[in-house]
Every structure is written in structure tokens, then in C-alpha cells.
Short mmCIF file of C-alpha atoms in Angstrom, two decimals:
data_model
loop_
_atom_site.label_atom_id
_atom_site.label_comp_id
_atom_site.label_asym_id
_atom_site.label_seq_id
_atom_site.Cartn_x
_atom_site.Cartn_y
_atom_site.Cartn_z
CA MET A 55 -27.80 9.98 -7.73
CA LYS A 56 -26.85 6.35 -8.03
CA ILE A 57 -23.58 5.87 -9.84
CA ASP A 58 -23.73 3.10 -12.40
CA LEU A 59 -20.54 1.20 -11.70
CA THR A 60 -21.35 -1.52 -14.18
CA GLN A 61 -21.40 1.07 -16.96
CA ILE A 62 -18.13 2.73 -15.88
CA CYS A 63 -16.41 -0.62 -15.66
CA ARG A 64 -17.10 -1.52 -19.28
CA ASN A 65 -14.15 0.71 -20.08
CA VAL A 66 -10.74 1.51 -18.64
CA GLY A 67 -9.80 4.62 -16.66
CA SER A 68 -8.49 7.37 -18.89
CA TRP A 69 -5.19 7.64 -17.02
CA LEU A 70 -4.50 4.12 -18.26
CA THR A 71 -5.10 4.90 -21.91
CA GLN A 72 -2.59 7.71 -22.19
CA SER A 73 0.99 6.64 -22.40
CA GLY A 74 3.43 8.06 -19.90
CA PRO A 75 7.22 8.26 -19.69
CA VAL A 76 9.10 4.92 -19.68
CA SER A 77 5.75 3.19 -20.15
CA ASP A 78 7.38 0.31 -22.02
CA ILE A 79 8.61 -0.83 -18.61
CA VAL A 80 6.76 1.12 -15.93
CA ILE A 81 2.98 0.61 -16.18
CA SER A 82 1.92 3.02 -13.48
CA SER A 83 3.07 5.27 -10.66
CA ARG A 84 1.08 5.66 -7.48
CA VAL A 85 1.45 7.81 -4.37
CA ARG A 86 -0.82 7.45 -1.40
CA PHE A 87 -1.07 9.29 1.92
CA ALA A 88 -2.48 7.73 5.10
CA ARG A 89 -4.31 10.37 7.13
CA ASN A 90 -6.46 10.42 10.26
CA ILE A 91 -8.82 13.06 11.52
CA ALA A 92 -8.01 14.62 14.89
CA GLY A 93 -10.54 14.06 17.63
CA PHE A 94 -11.62 10.57 16.63
CA HIS A 95 -10.37 7.15 17.57
CA PHE A 96 -8.45 5.35 14.88
CA TYR A 97 -10.63 3.12 12.75
CA SER A 98 -9.83 -0.14 14.53
CA GLN A 99 -10.84 1.23 17.95
CA ALA A 100 -13.88 3.23 16.83
CA ASP A 101 -17.27 1.62 17.47
CA SER A 102 -19.81 1.35 14.69
CA GLN A 103 -21.49 4.62 15.65
CA GLN A 104 -18.20 6.50 15.59
CA ARG A 105 -17.25 4.89 12.28
CA GLU A 106 -20.46 6.18 10.78
CA GLU A 107 -19.73 9.61 12.24
CA ILE A 108 -16.21 9.60 10.76
CA LEU A 109 -17.59 8.57 7.39
CA GLN A 110 -20.15 11.36 7.40
CA PHE A 111 -17.61 13.90 8.60
CA ALA A 112 -15.01 12.91 6.02
CA HIS A 113 -17.62 12.88 3.26
CA ASP A 114 -18.85 16.37 4.14
CA LYS A 115 -15.34 17.80 4.35
CA LEU A 116 -14.30 16.19 1.08
CA MET A 117 -17.38 17.55 -0.65
CA ALA A 118 -16.70 20.99 0.82
CA THR A 119 -13.47 21.20 -1.19
CA ASN A 120 -13.49 22.35 -4.79
CA LEU A 121 -13.10 18.71 -5.80
CA HIS A 122 -16.73 17.97 -5.12
CA GLY A 123 -18.03 18.48 -8.63
CA LYS A 124 -15.37 16.14 -9.96
CA LEU A 125 -15.85 13.30 -7.52
CA LEU A 126 -17.87 10.13 -7.77
CA TYR A 127 -18.76 8.86 -4.32
CA VAL A 128 -19.79 5.34 -3.44
CA ASN A 129 -20.74 4.11 0.00
CA MET A 130 -19.58 0.50 0.27
CA CYS A 131 -22.83 -0.44 2.03
CA ASP A 132 -24.68 0.28 -1.23
CA THR A 133 -22.51 -2.00 -3.34
CA SER A 134 -22.70 -5.63 -4.36
CA ASP A 135 -19.79 -8.07 -4.09
CA LEU A 136 -19.27 -7.75 -7.83
CA GLU A 137 -19.12 -3.96 -7.70
CA ARG A 138 -16.55 -4.00 -4.92
CA HIS A 139 -14.56 -6.53 -6.87
CA LEU A 140 -14.68 -4.25 -9.92
CA LEU A 141 -13.37 -1.33 -7.87
CA THR A 142 -10.53 -3.48 -6.54
CA GLU A 143 -9.52 -4.60 -10.01
CA ARG A 144 -9.40 -0.94 -11.03
CA HIS A 145 -7.16 -0.18 -8.03
CA LEU A 146 -9.70 2.34 -6.74
CA ILE A 147 -10.12 0.49 -3.47
CA SER A 148 -7.96 -1.99 -1.58
CA LYS A 149 -8.84 -5.61 -0.97
CA GLU A 150 -9.18 -4.73 2.71
CA LEU A 151 -11.82 -2.07 2.05
CA ALA A 152 -13.68 -4.40 -0.29
CA GLU A 153 -13.75 -7.33 2.07
CA LYS A 154 -14.51 -5.83 5.47
CA ASP A 155 -17.91 -4.72 6.78
CA GLY A 156 -19.17 -1.49 8.24
CA SER A 157 -19.17 2.21 7.38
CA ARG A 158 -16.72 2.86 4.59
CA ALA A 159 -16.66 4.56 1.22
CA VAL A 160 -14.58 5.67 -1.72
CA ALA A 161 -14.59 8.82 -3.80
CA TRP A 162 -12.74 9.16 -7.08
CA THR A 163 -12.39 11.46 -10.06
CA HIS A 164 -13.83 10.53 -13.47
CA ASP A 165 -10.42 9.84 -14.93
CA GLU A 166 -9.70 7.58 -11.91
CA SER A 167 -6.35 9.26 -11.27
CA LEU A 168 -7.44 10.33 -7.77
CA ALA A 169 -9.18 8.13 -5.23
CA VAL A 170 -9.90 8.70 -1.56
CA MET A 171 -10.86 5.76 0.62
CA ILE A 172 -12.69 6.53 3.86
CA ASN A 173 -12.41 4.16 6.85
CA GLU A 174 -9.86 1.74 5.52
CA GLU A 175 -7.11 1.11 8.09
CA ASP A 176 -6.92 4.89 8.54
CA HIS A 177 -9.74 7.42 8.27
CA LEU A 178 -8.46 8.60 4.92
CA ARG A 179 -6.30 6.99 2.31
CA ILE A 180 -5.65 9.39 -0.55
CA GLN A 181 -4.10 8.01 -3.71
CA VAL A 182 -3.04 9.51 -7.02
CA MET A 183 -2.14 7.33 -9.98
CA ALA A 184 -0.50 8.13 -13.29
CA ASN A 185 0.63 6.24 -16.34
CA GLY A 186 4.30 5.34 -16.70
CA LEU A 187 6.97 6.75 -14.43
CA GLN A 188 5.62 10.09 -13.18
CA LEU A 189 6.09 10.07 -9.45
CA ASP A 190 7.00 13.75 -9.21
CA LYS A 191 3.85 14.87 -10.95
CA THR A 192 1.82 12.38 -8.95
CA PHE A 193 3.29 13.72 -5.72
CA GLU A 194 2.54 17.31 -6.68
CA ARG A 195 -1.08 16.40 -7.32
CA ILE A 196 -1.55 14.49 -4.09
CA CYS A 197 -0.09 17.41 -2.10
CA GLU A 198 -2.73 19.69 -3.62
CA VAL A 199 -5.48 17.32 -2.56
CA ASP A 200 -3.92 16.90 0.88
CA ASP A 201 -3.80 20.69 1.34
CA LEU A 202 -7.40 21.06 0.24
CA LEU A 203 -8.45 18.59 2.91
CA ALA A 204 -6.18 20.12 5.55
CA HIS A 205 -8.08 23.37 5.10
CA GLN A 206 -11.34 21.63 5.85
CA LEU A 207 -10.38 19.38 8.72
CA GLU A 208 -7.68 18.89 11.28
CA TYR A 209 -5.38 15.94 10.75
CA ALA A 210 -4.03 13.93 13.68
CA PHE A 211 -0.46 15.20 13.63
CA SER A 212 2.40 15.60 16.09
CA SER A 213 5.62 17.50 15.52
CA GLN A 214 7.56 14.50 16.81
CA PHE A 215 5.96 11.68 14.82
CA GLY A 216 4.27 13.54 11.98
CA TYR A 217 0.95 12.26 10.62
CA LEU A 218 -0.35 9.75 13.16
CA THR A 219 -1.55 6.46 11.73
CA GLY A 220 -3.28 3.38 13.09
CA CYS A 221 -0.24 1.29 12.34
CA PRO A 222 3.09 2.70 13.56
CA THR A 223 4.84 1.35 10.45
CA GLU A 224 3.06 4.07 8.43
CA VAL A 225 3.63 6.97 10.81
CA GLY A 226 5.45 10.16 9.81
CA THR A 227 4.80 11.03 6.20
CA GLY A 228 2.18 8.29 5.87
CA ILE A 229 3.39 7.99 2.32
CA ARG A 230 3.46 4.89 0.17
CA VAL A 231 5.09 5.36 -3.20
CA SER A 232 4.79 2.52 -5.65
CA VAL A 233 5.41 1.63 -9.24
CA LEU A 234 3.97 -1.28 -11.17
CA LEU A 235 6.59 -3.00 -13.29
CA PRO A 236 6.24 -5.89 -15.68
CA LEU A 237 9.69 -7.45 -15.90
CA PRO A 238 9.48 -10.23 -18.49
CA GLY A 239 13.11 -9.77 -19.60
CA LEU A 240 14.55 -10.24 -16.15
CA LYS A 241 12.21 -13.11 -15.54
CA MET A 242 13.37 -14.89 -18.71
CA THR A 243 17.04 -14.31 -17.97
CA GLN A 244 16.37 -15.56 -14.43
CA GLU A 245 17.82 -12.46 -12.84
CA ILE A 246 14.62 -11.40 -11.14
CA GLU A 247 15.44 -12.95 -7.76
CA LYS A 248 18.63 -10.92 -7.65
CA VAL A 249 16.66 -7.74 -8.19
CA PHE A 250 14.25 -8.62 -5.39
CA ARG A 251 17.01 -9.37 -2.95
CA ALA A 252 18.60 -6.01 -3.72
CA ALA A 253 15.23 -4.27 -3.30
CA LYS A 254 14.67 -5.92 0.06
CA ASP A 255 18.12 -4.83 1.21
CA MET A 256 17.01 -1.27 0.46
CA HIS A 257 13.94 -1.69 2.73
CA LEU A 258 11.60 -1.77 -0.24
CA ALA A 259 8.61 -4.05 -0.53
CA VAL A 260 7.99 -6.20 -3.58
CA ARG A 261 4.36 -7.17 -4.01
CA GLY A 262 1.94 -8.43 -6.61
CA LEU A 263 -0.45 -6.68 -8.95
CA TYR A 264 -2.91 -5.75 -6.21
CA GLY A 265 -0.45 -4.49 -3.62
CA GLU A 266 -0.60 -5.54 -0.01
CA GLY A 267 -1.41 -9.19 0.50
CA SER A 268 -1.18 -10.13 -3.16
CA GLU A 269 1.30 -12.54 -4.69
CA PRO A 270 3.13 -11.62 -7.86
CA ILE A 271 1.10 -12.89 -10.82
CA GLY A 272 2.75 -13.26 -14.17
CA ASP A 273 5.70 -10.94 -14.35
CA PHE A 274 4.00 -7.96 -12.68
CA PHE A 275 5.63 -6.57 -9.62
CA GLN A 276 4.80 -3.66 -7.43
CA LEU A 277 7.77 -1.99 -5.81
CA SER A 278 7.20 0.38 -2.91
CA ASN A 279 8.86 2.08 0.05
CA GLN A 280 8.38 0.74 3.55
CA ILE A 281 10.02 3.41 5.64
CA THR A 282 7.78 6.43 6.16
CA LEU A 283 9.51 8.28 9.00
CA GLY A 284 12.70 10.31 9.24
CA LYS A 285 12.87 11.35 5.59
CA THR A 286 10.94 13.91 3.61
CA GLU A 287 8.45 12.74 1.01
CA GLU A 288 10.74 14.01 -1.73
CA GLU A 289 13.66 12.02 -0.36
CA ILE A 290 11.56 8.87 -0.17
CA ILE A 291 10.43 9.31 -3.77
CA GLU A 292 13.86 10.18 -5.04
CA SER A 293 15.53 7.29 -3.35
CA LEU A 294 12.95 4.86 -4.75
CA VAL A 295 13.44 6.26 -8.25
CA VAL A 296 17.20 6.68 -8.23
CA HIS A 297 18.19 3.60 -6.30
CA ALA A 298 15.56 1.15 -7.40
CA VAL A 299 13.30 2.05 -10.32
CA GLU A 300 15.92 3.51 -12.64
CA PRO A 301 18.46 0.72 -12.13
CA ILE A 302 15.75 -1.94 -12.52
CA VAL A 303 14.51 -0.28 -15.72
CA GLU A 304 18.10 -0.30 -16.96
CA TYR A 305 18.54 -4.01 -16.05
CA GLU A 306 15.29 -4.88 -17.72
CA LYS A 307 16.32 -3.05 -20.90
CA ARG A 308 19.66 -4.81 -20.84
CA ALA A 309 17.98 -8.18 -20.32
CA ARG A 310 15.66 -7.48 -23.27
CA ARG A 311 18.60 -6.47 -25.48
CA LYS A 312 20.52 -9.55 -24.43
CA LEU A 313 17.55 -11.75 -25.25
CA LEU A 314 17.20 -10.11 -28.65
CA GLN A 315 20.86 -10.56 -29.46
CA GLU A 316 21.56 -13.96 -28.00
CA LYS A 317 18.27 -15.77 -27.84
CA GLN A 318 16.13 -14.18 -30.45
CA ASN A 319 14.58 -17.46 -31.51
CA ALA A 320 13.68 -18.42 -27.98
CA LEU A 321 12.27 -14.95 -27.38
CA ASP A 322 10.25 -14.96 -30.60
CA ASP A 323 8.99 -18.39 -29.71
CA LYS A 324 7.64 -17.12 -26.36
CA ILE A 325 6.11 -14.00 -27.91
CA PHE A 326 4.45 -15.70 -30.87
CA ARG A 327 3.27 -18.68 -28.85
CA ALA A 328 1.64 -16.21 -26.50
CA LYS A 329 -0.01 -14.47 -29.41
CA GLY A 330 -1.05 -17.86 -30.78
CA ILE A 331 -2.61 -18.90 -27.50
CA LEU A 332 -4.49 -15.63 -27.12
CA SER A 333 -5.84 -15.78 -30.65
CA ALA A 334 -6.74 -19.46 -30.57
CA ALA A 335 -7.49 -20.56 -27.02
CA ARG A 336 -10.99 -21.70 -26.16
CA LEU A 337 -10.49 -21.68 -22.38
CA ILE A 338 -8.10 -19.36 -20.61
CA SER A 339 -7.65 -18.53 -16.91
CA SER A 340 -6.99 -14.97 -15.82
CA GLU A 341 -3.50 -15.92 -14.70
CA GLU A 342 -2.59 -17.45 -18.05
CA ALA A 343 -4.10 -14.46 -19.83
CA LEU A 344 -1.93 -12.11 -17.77
CA TYR A 345 1.21 -14.07 -18.64
CA MET A 346 0.37 -14.24 -22.33
CA LEU A 347 -0.67 -10.59 -22.58
CA SER A 348 2.57 -9.64 -20.94
CA TYR A 349 4.60 -11.51 -23.59
CA VAL A 350 2.54 -9.90 -26.33
CA ARG A 351 3.13 -6.50 -24.75
CA LEU A 352 6.85 -7.25 -24.75
CA GLY A 353 6.60 -8.29 -28.42
CA ILE A 354 4.96 -4.97 -29.27
CA HIS A 355 7.60 -2.96 -27.41
CA LEU A 356 10.40 -4.86 -29.14
CA GLY A 357 8.78 -4.40 -32.53
CA ARG A 358 8.25 -8.16 -33.00
CA ILE A 359 4.48 -7.85 -33.11
CA GLN A 360 3.00 -5.09 -35.23
CA ASP A 361 -0.58 -6.07 -35.90
CA ILE A 362 -1.81 -5.65 -32.32
CA ASP A 363 -1.75 -2.24 -30.70
CA LEU A 364 -0.66 -1.51 -27.18
CA ALA A 365 -3.93 0.13 -26.18
CA THR A 366 -5.78 -3.13 -26.95
CA VAL A 367 -3.40 -5.11 -24.78
CA ASN A 368 -3.65 -2.61 -21.94
CA ARG A 369 -7.44 -2.73 -22.08
CA LEU A 370 -7.38 -6.51 -22.06
CA PHE A 371 -5.21 -6.56 -18.94
CA LEU A 372 -8.05 -4.96 -17.03
CA LEU A 373 -11.15 -6.17 -18.83
CA THR A 374 -10.24 -9.87 -18.65
CA GLN A 375 -9.98 -9.80 -14.85
CA PRO A 376 -12.73 -11.96 -13.30
CA ALA A 377 -15.12 -9.23 -12.12
CA HIS A 378 -14.72 -7.08 -15.24
CA LEU A 379 -15.36 -10.03 -17.48
CA GLN A 380 -18.43 -10.95 -15.53
CA ASN A 381 -19.59 -7.36 -15.80
CA LEU A 382 -19.04 -7.28 -19.59
CA TYR A 383 -21.11 -10.41 -20.06
CA GLN A 384 -23.72 -9.33 -17.50
CA GLU A 385 -24.09 -12.78 -16.06
CA THR A 386 -22.77 -14.77 -13.15
CA PHE A 387 -20.21 -17.31 -14.27
CA ASP A 388 -18.59 -20.22 -12.59
CA ALA A 389 -14.84 -20.44 -13.18
CA SER A 390 -14.94 -22.66 -16.27
CA HIS A 391 -17.62 -20.62 -17.97
CA ARG A 392 -15.56 -17.53 -17.20
CA ASP A 393 -12.50 -19.07 -18.86
CA LEU A 394 -14.61 -19.74 -21.94
CA ALA A 395 -15.91 -16.17 -22.04
CA ARG A 396 -12.45 -14.75 -21.43
CA ALA A 397 -10.95 -16.73 -24.30
CA GLU A 398 -13.74 -15.59 -26.59
CA TYR A 399 -13.40 -11.95 -25.58
CA ILE A 400 -9.63 -11.93 -26.11
CA ARG A 401 -9.90 -13.72 -29.46
CA LYS A 402 -12.34 -11.12 -30.73
CA ALA A 403 -10.24 -8.20 -29.49
CA ILE A 404 -6.99 -9.53 -30.94
CA CYS A 405 -8.19 -10.86 -34.26
CA ASN A 406 -9.94 -7.63 -35.22
CA MET B 161 33.77 -28.08 8.36
CA GLN B 162 35.91 -25.60 6.49
CA CYS B 163 35.97 -21.87 7.20
CA GLN B 164 33.99 -19.99 4.54
CA MET B 165 36.75 -17.40 4.20
CA CYS B 166 39.98 -19.42 4.39
CA ASP B 167 41.02 -23.08 4.46
CA LYS B 168 41.18 -23.56 8.21
CA THR B 169 38.68 -25.51 10.23
CA ALA B 170 35.59 -23.52 11.15
CA THR B 171 35.02 -23.24 14.87
CA VAL B 172 32.59 -20.33 14.97
CA HIS B 173 29.11 -21.16 13.74
CA LEU B 174 26.65 -18.36 13.52
CA THR B 175 23.03 -18.43 12.46
CA GLU B 176 21.36 -15.10 11.88
CA ILE B 177 17.87 -14.28 10.76
CA ILE B 178 17.92 -11.11 8.72
CA ASN B 179 14.59 -9.91 7.35
CA GLY B 180 13.24 -13.41 7.59
CA ALA B 181 16.11 -14.95 5.62
CA LYS B 182 18.29 -17.41 7.49
CA ILE B 183 22.00 -16.84 7.01
CA GLU B 184 24.49 -19.37 8.29
CA ARG B 185 28.14 -18.55 8.63
CA HIS B 186 30.94 -20.93 9.45
CA LEU B 187 34.27 -19.29 10.15
CA CYS B 188 37.58 -19.98 11.83
CA GLU B 189 38.42 -17.90 14.88
CA GLN B 190 40.73 -15.44 13.07
CA CYS B 191 38.30 -14.76 10.26
CA ALA B 192 35.46 -14.38 12.75
CA GLN B 193 37.48 -11.75 14.59
CA GLN B 194 38.23 -9.95 11.36
CA GLU B 195 34.53 -9.93 10.60
CA GLY B 196 33.91 -8.35 13.97
CA ILE B 197 32.15 -11.38 15.39
CA THR B 198 33.12 -11.94 18.99
CA ILE B 199 31.70 -14.62 21.14
CA LYS B 200 31.39 -14.00 24.84
CA SER B 201 32.55 -17.33 26.16
CA GLN B 202 30.78 -17.18 29.48
CA VAL B 203 28.05 -14.98 30.80
CA PRO B 204 27.87 -15.00 34.60
CA ILE B 205 24.69 -16.73 35.58
CA ASN B 206 23.40 -13.99 37.87
CA GLU B 207 23.94 -11.35 35.21
CA LEU B 208 21.88 -13.45 32.86
CA LEU B 209 19.15 -13.93 35.45
CA ASN B 210 19.07 -10.25 36.32
CA ASN B 211 18.64 -9.40 32.66
CA ILE B 212 15.76 -11.80 32.28
CA MET B 213 14.09 -10.52 35.44
CA ALA B 214 14.46 -6.91 34.33
CA VAL B 215 12.94 -7.70 30.97
CA GLN B 216 10.03 -9.51 32.57
CA GLU B 217 9.34 -6.75 35.06
CA GLU B 218 9.39 -4.22 32.28
CA ALA B 219 7.12 -6.38 30.15
CA GLN B 220 4.62 -6.63 33.00
CA GLU B 221 4.73 -2.89 33.60
CA LEU B 222 4.27 -2.24 29.90
CA SER B 223 1.40 -4.57 29.28
CA ASP B 224 -0.56 -2.84 32.04
CA LEU B 225 -0.05 0.53 30.37
CA LYS B 226 -3.36 1.95 29.13
CA CYS B 227 -4.23 4.93 27.01
CA PRO B 228 -6.69 7.08 29.01
CA GLN B 229 -8.33 8.28 25.79
CA CYS B 230 -9.22 5.09 24.00
CA ASN B 231 -8.62 2.53 26.77
CA ILE B 232 -6.47 0.28 24.64
CA SER B 233 -3.66 -1.39 26.60
CA TRP B 234 -0.12 -1.90 25.37
CA ALA B 235 -0.72 -5.65 25.42
CA GLU B 236 -3.77 -5.26 23.17
CA PHE B 237 -1.80 -3.12 20.77
CA ARG B 238 0.94 -5.75 20.62
CA LYS B 239 -1.62 -8.40 19.85
CA ARG B 240 -3.39 -6.49 17.09
CA GLY B 241 -0.59 -4.34 15.73
CA LEU B 242 -2.92 -1.33 15.46
CA LEU B 243 -3.15 1.64 17.77
CA GLY B 244 -6.46 2.88 19.15
CA CYS B 245 -6.17 6.65 18.88
CA PRO B 246 -3.66 9.44 18.15
CA ASN B 247 -3.04 9.88 21.88
CA ASP B 248 -1.46 6.39 22.02
CA TYR B 249 1.66 7.89 20.52
CA LEU B 250 1.93 9.94 23.72
CA ALA B 251 0.61 7.38 26.17
CA PHE B 252 2.87 4.57 24.93
CA SER B 253 5.70 6.80 23.83
CA LYS B 254 8.37 5.07 25.91
CA ALA B 255 7.55 1.60 24.65
CA LEU B 256 6.53 2.63 21.18
CA THR B 257 9.57 4.69 20.24
CA PRO B 258 12.00 1.73 20.05
CA LEU B 259 9.46 -0.13 17.95
CA ILE B 260 9.05 2.81 15.60
CA LYS B 261 12.81 3.09 15.31
CA ARG B 262 13.07 -0.55 14.36
CA ALA B 263 10.41 -0.17 11.68
CA HIS B 264 11.93 2.98 10.22
CA ASN B 265 15.60 2.17 10.08
CA GLY B 266 16.46 4.03 13.29
CA ALA B 267 14.40 7.17 12.71
CA SER B 268 12.10 8.51 15.41
CA SER B 269 11.22 12.00 14.27
CA HIS B 270 9.25 13.35 11.39
CA LEU B 271 10.88 15.41 8.66
CA GLY B 272 8.27 15.68 5.95
CA ARG B 273 5.22 17.79 5.27
CA SER B 274 2.95 19.21 7.93
CA PRO B 275 -0.67 20.35 7.66
CA ALA B 276 -0.85 23.93 6.41
CA GLN B 277 -2.19 25.51 9.61
CA HIS B 278 -0.46 23.12 11.96
CA LYS B 279 0.11 24.51 15.42
CA ASP B 280 1.38 22.04 17.93
CA THR B 281 -2.03 20.85 18.89
CA ALA B 282 -1.44 17.48 20.54
CA GLY B 283 -3.12 18.74 23.71
CA GLN B 284 -5.99 20.25 21.82
CA GLN B 285 -6.46 17.12 19.76
CA ALA B 286 -6.67 15.03 22.91
CA LYS B 287 -9.28 17.44 24.22
CA MET B 288 -11.35 17.03 21.08
CA LEU B 289 -11.25 13.29 21.49
CA ARG B 290 -12.46 13.59 25.07
CA LEU B 291 -15.23 15.97 24.05
CA ARG B 292 -16.44 13.68 21.30
CA GLN B 293 -16.65 10.82 23.78
CA LYS B 294 -18.58 12.98 26.22
CA LEU B 295 -20.88 14.01 23.42
CA GLN B 296 -21.56 10.43 22.48
CA ARG B 297 -22.36 9.53 26.10
CA ALA B 298 -24.61 12.57 26.45
CA VAL B 299 -26.53 11.59 23.32
CA GLU B 300 -26.82 7.99 24.50
CA SER B 301 -28.27 9.08 27.83
CA GLU B 302 -30.55 11.53 25.99
CA ASP B 303 -29.04 14.47 27.83
CA TYR B 304 -29.53 16.83 24.90
CA GLU B 305 -28.80 19.96 26.86
CA SER B 306 -25.25 18.82 27.64
CA ALA B 307 -24.88 17.44 24.14
CA ALA B 308 -25.67 20.83 22.63
CA ARG B 309 -23.18 22.51 24.92
CA ILE B 310 -20.44 20.00 24.06
CA ARG B 311 -21.17 20.31 20.35
CA ASP B 312 -20.74 24.09 20.62
CA GLU B 313 -17.44 23.57 22.40
CA ILE B 314 -16.24 21.20 19.67
CA ASN B 315 -17.27 23.59 16.95
CA GLN B 316 -15.46 26.40 18.65
CA ILE B 317 -12.21 24.42 18.86
CA SER B 318 -12.38 23.21 15.30
CA SER B 319 -13.10 26.67 13.95
CA ASN B 320 -10.05 28.12 15.74
#
């Protein structure tokens, strides 16, 4: 059965439409495990025949779990550039998986909360996403999936180094815990650099909207652990939450309060200009749209804007990305045509 | 130049690169001592040379190191940053451990989850890898009899 990606991508994943805890500041929580299958070379050293064998093996084992009825499976060789781009924008696959060649695939659940990439840097990359700050629940879920797979296949594992990964910086737990945070308050009060320096001192990585290899766009930041060995998964999660996410959420709240009290006019100006641009612009780039949507989102959370609902803004964040927009309009755009279509789409969504 | 901690003249100048950020410190001798910065005024030249030689010899020895399972050499790993197979963790263990420690804030042993039915199977895993290679070669040379036998062996191990 061919999965119709273009149809799926006309909407947003259901995990994104529910609202989770602290979702005024934390957009999403994600946990991913890097796993390799014993008895095979790591991806980078496997030849094309072995890569195909790994793909087939991983596919069969994944489908032998009780997840199989819930999974959509797409072999990357059967996809177009646009489709891979769509999957990247939905965070179902990484840029690396989208851009490289050869045997590779992704399987995900209908609600898009679980995705398993096959033959990325490691044989398996399992990820679970949730709305808002819900790392504990996310971790519980990913452990279930991990156990299901461990019953079907043997992971490359050593008692000394834990789960063995292609890159030694991921070895041990193979865990990457990340949260996506828009921090417009801290950005406006110019305290954001301070937060990043503190995060880096704690061996945390600060990245952009699309994780590894992406620059921060707008005021979206992805915060994640870098150390994967020598601590339990729970410790890694707890230390990220207690020492980084919670304090940053607190700083962001304080910055927003301070802006409301001391610079309400300047804040309102930013928020309502953003709303004005989104409801009037005739050409808008995806970067500008992200910035403006983020201000509008802030305005909604602070009660300054009441005639636009949060769900609309959240949908627009995803659907105005280049590939999604192209998919909605079912035609190939050049950049300027895309900016025209984006502006039109946002205007319609906001003014209704 | 003035000491960054008191008003005296700075005589100790230190440039450190920490996590890619350059940090310059200018201190007077007393403050430098208080900060625990000591400068060895002279290193005997032969000690220095011996150190360099030792490092070079070790580097040569290391870069020739090869994993018997996947044939990747230590030098290749250093160039690409990616290991070739799980056995590399054993084959390169001596050279790799310090690197792992550096990446993981000093840690070199795993504390987290382990696969449900994990027995210490490093040896068995290496065997599987060898068998799969043999199988591939057998198939390539159209030796289907051996291939069938190897496949049975693999299945037996993985069903244990």
C-alpha cells in the first residue's frame, strides 16, 4: 500500500494539536535512542548490500512487534525530494536521512508521536515526541518501544560501554533528550546569550528548530543533553529538566512579566506589528513568518491578542514551512512565488 | 597591563580555549598563584624531546591499529569520526577510552538501561559479525551449500 504523504501533510500531527504542560513556553519534548543491531557493521562501514540487508532485517523485526498495525512505513528510495522535505519539517526524519542516498527508511505512528528511522547514522534511531514539557511520559513510552524491539533482535551492547553506537559521543545510553523552546521574552530583554552560556557550561547543546546542523531561527531553540555515558537515562533527563529547562522557563516567565510591567508599550508594539504584518503582508519569507508567528503566540499567551487562537498559530508554524506550503498549493514554486502564497495562506487563516 | 584581580602589573598572561571560546587572563604573580596557575619556568630540553618522541611513537602504533572484524584502522576512524562496527570498541579500547572520557565528562562505563535479555555477549556478537561476512562471501561466490550452513548457524545463535 502506498502511503499518501501529500495527504497526511495537509494537516498537523495530532500530538501537536493537544496542549501539554507548560506549553506556553515549552513547545515539545523529545527523547530518542540510538541503537545498532548486533552482527552487522555500523552504517558507515556497511556496503550497499549490507545496508539493504540491515534495512530489511530492521523492517521485519519492527513489523513483528505489536506496533505493526499502527505504523506507517516509508522507504526513502520511494520518495521524492518534496516528500522527504515534508517529513523533515514534521520532525519525523532528520536532515541527514533526507539528504543522503542508499537503503534507509522511516516508520511512524499515525499521531506522529513515535518515529523510527532505519539506517541513519545508526541502524535504528527511535524517537518519541510529546507536546509541552512531558519528558517523563515520553521516556516511559520510548522504553516500551525499545523493549519491544529488544525482544525481536539483539542490540549491539557491552556491559562496559552500554549501547554501542557509530559515533562514540553517543555511546552508553544512546539517549538524546531535547525540548523545543521559543524564548521571545529573553530575546527581547537581551538575556538569551547568558542562558546559552550557562547551558553550554552544563554540557548541553543549543540548536535550532531542526536539531543537529540547524541554526536558531526566530526565537526557537532546541536544548539537549550531550553526555550519554556514565549516567542513567533518568539522571540525564532529570538534570536537563531541573538544571536547565525549569530555570529557563522561570527566567522566560520573569522576562515576560518584566516586559509587561516596564515596557508594555514596546511589547504591545512588537506583538501588534507582528499581527499586522501577518494579516496584511503580500510577500513573506518563512523566516519572517516564524518570527511574527512567535510574537503573536506570545501575545496570545499574555492575553494581549484574543481574536486568534493558539491552535491556528501552531498549525501555521508547520504549514507555512517551504515544503508544506508547496504541498498545500500542489505546485512547484520558486522562492518569490512561495512568499506570495505563504502571505496569502496566513492572511486567510488569521483573518477568518 | 594591569592585573585583572588587583592593581599590580600583570606578568602572567594565559590564553585558554574552553569549549571553543577563547579566554584571556592577565594576572600578577601572586594572584596567579592564588588561582592555582603555576608556570614551569624551564622544561629540560631532553624531557621535552622524549615526550614528543613518545607521543609520536604511540601515534604511529595507534594509526596502524586495525579492527579484524570490519578492517577500519584507527587512523580512518580519526579522520571520519565514525566507528566501523561494534567490535571497534574492543579493538581500539586503549585509544578510544580516553576519547570517550573526554566526550562524556570523565565517564567510561555505562550505568543506564540494558536490553531485557542481555547476557554479556560481546564474544557472541563478534561471532555473528564474522558469520554474516562469511555468508556474504559464500553467496557472492555462489557457494550455496556453505551459505545454507552458515545461515543455520546464524539462526541458531540468534534464537538462543
